[in-house]
PDB file of C-alpha atoms (C1' of nucleotides) in Angstrom:
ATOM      1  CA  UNK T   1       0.000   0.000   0.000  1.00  0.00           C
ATOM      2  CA  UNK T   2       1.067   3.812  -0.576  1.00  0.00           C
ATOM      3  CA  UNK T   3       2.289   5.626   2.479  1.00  0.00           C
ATOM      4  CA  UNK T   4       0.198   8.791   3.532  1.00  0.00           C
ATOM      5  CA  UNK T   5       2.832  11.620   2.642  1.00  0.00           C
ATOM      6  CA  UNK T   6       0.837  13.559   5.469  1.00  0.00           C
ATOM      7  CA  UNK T   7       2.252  11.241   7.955  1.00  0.00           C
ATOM      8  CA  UNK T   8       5.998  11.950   7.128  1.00  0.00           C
ATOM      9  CA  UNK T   9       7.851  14.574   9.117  1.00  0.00           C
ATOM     10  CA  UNK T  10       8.181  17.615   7.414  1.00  0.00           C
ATOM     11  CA  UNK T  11      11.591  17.743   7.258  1.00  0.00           C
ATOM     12  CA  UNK T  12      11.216  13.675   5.581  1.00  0.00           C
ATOM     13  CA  UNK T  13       8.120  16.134   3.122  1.00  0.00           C
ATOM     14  CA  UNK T  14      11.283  18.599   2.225  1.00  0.00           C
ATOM     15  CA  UNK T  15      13.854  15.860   1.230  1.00  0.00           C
ATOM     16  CA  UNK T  16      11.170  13.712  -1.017  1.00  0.00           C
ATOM     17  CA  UNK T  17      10.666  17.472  -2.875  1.00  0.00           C
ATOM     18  CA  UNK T  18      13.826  18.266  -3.309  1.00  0.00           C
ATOM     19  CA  UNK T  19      14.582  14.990  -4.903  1.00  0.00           C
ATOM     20  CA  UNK T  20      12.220  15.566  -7.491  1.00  0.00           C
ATOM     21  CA  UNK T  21      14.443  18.715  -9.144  1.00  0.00           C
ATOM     22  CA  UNK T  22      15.358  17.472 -12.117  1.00  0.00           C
ATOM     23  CA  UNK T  23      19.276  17.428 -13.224  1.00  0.00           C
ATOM     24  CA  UNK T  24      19.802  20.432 -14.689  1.00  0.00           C
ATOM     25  CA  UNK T  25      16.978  22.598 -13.270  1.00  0.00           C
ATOM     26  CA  UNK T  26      16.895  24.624  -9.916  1.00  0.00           C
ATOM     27  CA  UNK T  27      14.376  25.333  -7.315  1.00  0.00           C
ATOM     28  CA  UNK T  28      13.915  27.573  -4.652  1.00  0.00           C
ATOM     29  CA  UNK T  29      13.307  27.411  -0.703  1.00  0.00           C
ATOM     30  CA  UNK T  30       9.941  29.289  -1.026  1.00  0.00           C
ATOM     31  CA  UNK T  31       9.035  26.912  -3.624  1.00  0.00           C
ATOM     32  CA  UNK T  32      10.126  23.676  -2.205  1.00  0.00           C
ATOM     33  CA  UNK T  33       8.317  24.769   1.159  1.00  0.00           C
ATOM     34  CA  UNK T  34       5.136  25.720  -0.774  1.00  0.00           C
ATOM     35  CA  UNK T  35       5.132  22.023  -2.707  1.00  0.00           C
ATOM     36  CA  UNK T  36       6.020  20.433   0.570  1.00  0.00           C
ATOM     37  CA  UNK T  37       2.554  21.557   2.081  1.00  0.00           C
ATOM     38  CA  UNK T  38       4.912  24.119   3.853  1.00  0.00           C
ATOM     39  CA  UNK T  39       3.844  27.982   2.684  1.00  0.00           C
ATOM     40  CA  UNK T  40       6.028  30.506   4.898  1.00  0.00           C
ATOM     41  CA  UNK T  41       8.161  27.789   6.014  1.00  0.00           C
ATOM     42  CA  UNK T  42      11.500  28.711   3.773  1.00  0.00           C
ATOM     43  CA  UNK T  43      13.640  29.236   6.415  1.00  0.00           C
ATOM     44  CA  UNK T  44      12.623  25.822   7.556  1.00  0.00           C
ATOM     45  CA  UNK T  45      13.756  24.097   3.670  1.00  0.00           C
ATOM     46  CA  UNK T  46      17.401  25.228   5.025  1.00  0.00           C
ATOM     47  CA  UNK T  47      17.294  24.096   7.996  1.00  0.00           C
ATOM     48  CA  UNK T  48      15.954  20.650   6.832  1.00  0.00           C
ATOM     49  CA  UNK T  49      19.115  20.399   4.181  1.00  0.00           C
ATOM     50  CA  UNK T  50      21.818  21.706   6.607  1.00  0.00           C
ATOM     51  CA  UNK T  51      20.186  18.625   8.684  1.00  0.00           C
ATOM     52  CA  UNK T  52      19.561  16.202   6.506  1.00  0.00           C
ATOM     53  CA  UNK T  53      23.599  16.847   5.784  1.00  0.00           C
ATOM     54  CA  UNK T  54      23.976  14.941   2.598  1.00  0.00           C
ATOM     55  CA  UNK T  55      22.012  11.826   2.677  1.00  0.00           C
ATOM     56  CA  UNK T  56      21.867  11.411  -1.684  1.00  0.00           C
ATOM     57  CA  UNK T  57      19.627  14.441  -1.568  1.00  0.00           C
ATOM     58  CA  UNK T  58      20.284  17.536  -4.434  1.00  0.00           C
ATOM     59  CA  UNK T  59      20.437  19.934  -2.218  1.00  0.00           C
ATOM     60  CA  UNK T  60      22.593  21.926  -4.400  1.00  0.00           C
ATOM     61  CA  UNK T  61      19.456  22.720  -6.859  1.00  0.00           C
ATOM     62  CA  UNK T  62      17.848  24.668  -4.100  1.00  0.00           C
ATOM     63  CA  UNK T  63      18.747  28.738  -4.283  1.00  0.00           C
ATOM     64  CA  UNK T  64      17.230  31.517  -3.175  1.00  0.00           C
ATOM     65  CA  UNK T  65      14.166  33.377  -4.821  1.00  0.00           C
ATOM     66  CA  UNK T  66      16.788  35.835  -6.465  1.00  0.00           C
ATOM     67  CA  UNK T  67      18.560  32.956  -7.620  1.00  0.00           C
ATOM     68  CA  UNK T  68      21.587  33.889  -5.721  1.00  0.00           C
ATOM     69  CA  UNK T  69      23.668  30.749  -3.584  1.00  0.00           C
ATOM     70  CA  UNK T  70      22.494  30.852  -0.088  1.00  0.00           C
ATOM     71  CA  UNK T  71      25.603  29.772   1.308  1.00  0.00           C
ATOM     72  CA  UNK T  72      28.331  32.159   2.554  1.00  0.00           C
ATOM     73  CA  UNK T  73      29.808  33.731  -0.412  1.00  0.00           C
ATOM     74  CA  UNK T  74      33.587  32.512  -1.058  1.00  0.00           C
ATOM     75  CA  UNK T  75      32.970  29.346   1.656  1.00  0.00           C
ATOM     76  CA  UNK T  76      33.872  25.782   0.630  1.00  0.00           C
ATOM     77  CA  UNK T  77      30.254  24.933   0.463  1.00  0.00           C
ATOM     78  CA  UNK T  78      29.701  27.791  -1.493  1.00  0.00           C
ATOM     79  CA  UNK T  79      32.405  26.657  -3.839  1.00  0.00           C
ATOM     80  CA  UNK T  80      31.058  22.854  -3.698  1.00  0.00           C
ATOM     81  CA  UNK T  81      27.340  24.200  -4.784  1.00  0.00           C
ATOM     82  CA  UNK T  82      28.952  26.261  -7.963  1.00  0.00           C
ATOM     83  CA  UNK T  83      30.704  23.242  -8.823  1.00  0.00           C
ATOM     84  CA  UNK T  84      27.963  20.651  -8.588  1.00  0.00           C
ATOM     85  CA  UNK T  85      25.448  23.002 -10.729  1.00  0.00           C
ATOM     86  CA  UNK T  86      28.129  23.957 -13.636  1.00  0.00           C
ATOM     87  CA  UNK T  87      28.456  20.161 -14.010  1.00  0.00           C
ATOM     88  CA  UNK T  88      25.215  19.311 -14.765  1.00  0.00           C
ATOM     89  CA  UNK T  89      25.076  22.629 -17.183  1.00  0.00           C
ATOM     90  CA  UNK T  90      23.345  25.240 -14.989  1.00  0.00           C
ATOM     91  CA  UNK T  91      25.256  28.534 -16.249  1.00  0.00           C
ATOM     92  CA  UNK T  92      26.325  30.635 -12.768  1.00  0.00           C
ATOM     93  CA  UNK T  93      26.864  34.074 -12.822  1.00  0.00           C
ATOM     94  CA  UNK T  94      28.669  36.155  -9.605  1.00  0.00           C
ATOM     95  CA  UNK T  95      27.026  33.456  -7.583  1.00  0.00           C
ATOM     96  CA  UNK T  96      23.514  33.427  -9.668  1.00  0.00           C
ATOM     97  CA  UNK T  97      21.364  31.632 -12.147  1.00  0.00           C
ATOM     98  CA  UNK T  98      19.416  32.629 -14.290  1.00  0.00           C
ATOM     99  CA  UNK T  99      15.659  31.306 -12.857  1.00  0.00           C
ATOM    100  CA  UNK T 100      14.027  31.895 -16.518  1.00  0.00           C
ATOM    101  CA  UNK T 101      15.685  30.035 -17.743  1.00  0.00           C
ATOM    102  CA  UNK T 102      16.783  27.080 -15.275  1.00  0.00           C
ATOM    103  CA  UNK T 103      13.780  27.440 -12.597  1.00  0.00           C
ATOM    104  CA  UNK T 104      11.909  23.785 -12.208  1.00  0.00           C
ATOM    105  CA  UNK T 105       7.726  23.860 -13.110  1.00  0.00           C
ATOM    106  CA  UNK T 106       6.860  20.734 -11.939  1.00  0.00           C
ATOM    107  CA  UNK T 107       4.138  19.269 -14.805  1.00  0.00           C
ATOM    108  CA  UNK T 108       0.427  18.873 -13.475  1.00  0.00           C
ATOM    109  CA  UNK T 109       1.027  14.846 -13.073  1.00  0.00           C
ATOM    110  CA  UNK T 110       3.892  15.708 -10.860  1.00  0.00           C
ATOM    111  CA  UNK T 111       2.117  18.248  -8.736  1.00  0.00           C
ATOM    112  CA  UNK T 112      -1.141  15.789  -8.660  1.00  0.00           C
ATOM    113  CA  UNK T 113       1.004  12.361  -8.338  1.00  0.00           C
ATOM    114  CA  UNK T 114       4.133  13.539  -6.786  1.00  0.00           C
ATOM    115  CA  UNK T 115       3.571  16.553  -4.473  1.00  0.00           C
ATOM    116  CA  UNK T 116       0.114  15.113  -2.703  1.00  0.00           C
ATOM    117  CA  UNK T 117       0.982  17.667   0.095  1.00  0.00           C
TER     118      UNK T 117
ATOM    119  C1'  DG N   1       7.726  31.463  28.099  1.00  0.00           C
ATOM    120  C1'  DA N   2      11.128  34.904  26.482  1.00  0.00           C
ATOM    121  C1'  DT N   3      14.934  35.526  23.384  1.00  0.00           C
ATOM    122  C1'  DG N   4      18.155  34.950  19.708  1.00  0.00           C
ATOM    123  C1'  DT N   5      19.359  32.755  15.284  1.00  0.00           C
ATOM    124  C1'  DG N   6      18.875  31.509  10.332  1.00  0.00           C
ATOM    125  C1'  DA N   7      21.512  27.909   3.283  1.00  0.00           C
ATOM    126  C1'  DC N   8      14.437  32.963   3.460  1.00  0.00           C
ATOM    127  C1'  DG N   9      11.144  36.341   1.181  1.00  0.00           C
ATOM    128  C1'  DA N  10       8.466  40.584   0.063  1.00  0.00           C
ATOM    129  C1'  DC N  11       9.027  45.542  -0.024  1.00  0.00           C
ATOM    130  C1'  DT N  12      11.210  49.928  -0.105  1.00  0.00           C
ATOM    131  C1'  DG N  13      14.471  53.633  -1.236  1.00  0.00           C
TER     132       DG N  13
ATOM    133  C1'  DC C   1      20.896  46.183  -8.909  1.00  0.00           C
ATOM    134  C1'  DC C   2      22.209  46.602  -4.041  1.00  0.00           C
ATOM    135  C1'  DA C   3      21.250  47.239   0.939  1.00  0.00           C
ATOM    136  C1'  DG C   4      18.226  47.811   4.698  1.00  0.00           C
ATOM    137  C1'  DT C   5      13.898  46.565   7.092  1.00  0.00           C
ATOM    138  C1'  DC C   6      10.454  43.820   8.586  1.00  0.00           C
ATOM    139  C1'  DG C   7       7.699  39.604   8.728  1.00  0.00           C
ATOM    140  C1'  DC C   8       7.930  34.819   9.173  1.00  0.00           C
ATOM    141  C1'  DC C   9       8.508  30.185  11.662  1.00  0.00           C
ATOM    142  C1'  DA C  10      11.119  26.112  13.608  1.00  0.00           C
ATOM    143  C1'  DC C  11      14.750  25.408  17.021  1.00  0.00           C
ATOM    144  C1'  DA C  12      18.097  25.940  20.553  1.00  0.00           C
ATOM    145  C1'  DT C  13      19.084  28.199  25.044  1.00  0.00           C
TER     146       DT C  13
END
DNA sequence: GATGTGACGACTG
DNA sequence: CCAGTCGCCACAT
């Protein structure tokens, strides 16, 4: 049988979303908290990734609503993010992307099939 | 409970 | 396009 998605944590809700970005695309932590059944809660999407450490999860697809890295400018992680994204194609520049034209829009089946939040 | 902290976001000048 | 301000909400103290 399915499991409820209402019944994972939120932080579990967060993960399964970001996991969905497709190589190649972005998203951001408004966003992922607003498909995670999580409106308001961006601050939260961080926290969730700076938790959920690494654990196979793209947490490098996940900027901020300008499209800007989140992380500390000039910080290894900051680096590490840059890196990831220009390897699967996502053009960077001065520590942005471009959200027209790499922002993820989920299709309707994923938003009815894969986002039941 | 009160208070401070954030890998945030919307607005404003 | 910055930078500052304020609102927001989960967490740690």
């Amino acid at each position: 049988m399915f499991s409820d998605p209402k019944q994972l944590s939120k932080a579990e809700r967060i993960c399964r979303v970001v996991e969905l970005i497709p190589c190649g695309q972005v998203s951001t932590y408004g966003r992922i908290a607003d498909y995670a059944g999580l409106p308001r809660r961006a601050r939260f999407v961080s926290q969730a990734l700076r938790q959920a450490g690494n654990a196979n999860i793209p947490w490098h697809r996940v900027v901020n609503s300008q499209g800007k890295i989140a992380l500390a400018v000039g910080s290894t992680e900051y680096f590490n993010q840059i890196e990831r994204l220009r390897a699967e194609a996502v053009v960077i520049n001065t520590g942005r992307v471009n959200l027209k034209q790499f922002l993820w829009q989920p299709d309707a089946a994923t938003l009815i099939f894969s986002l039941p939040f």
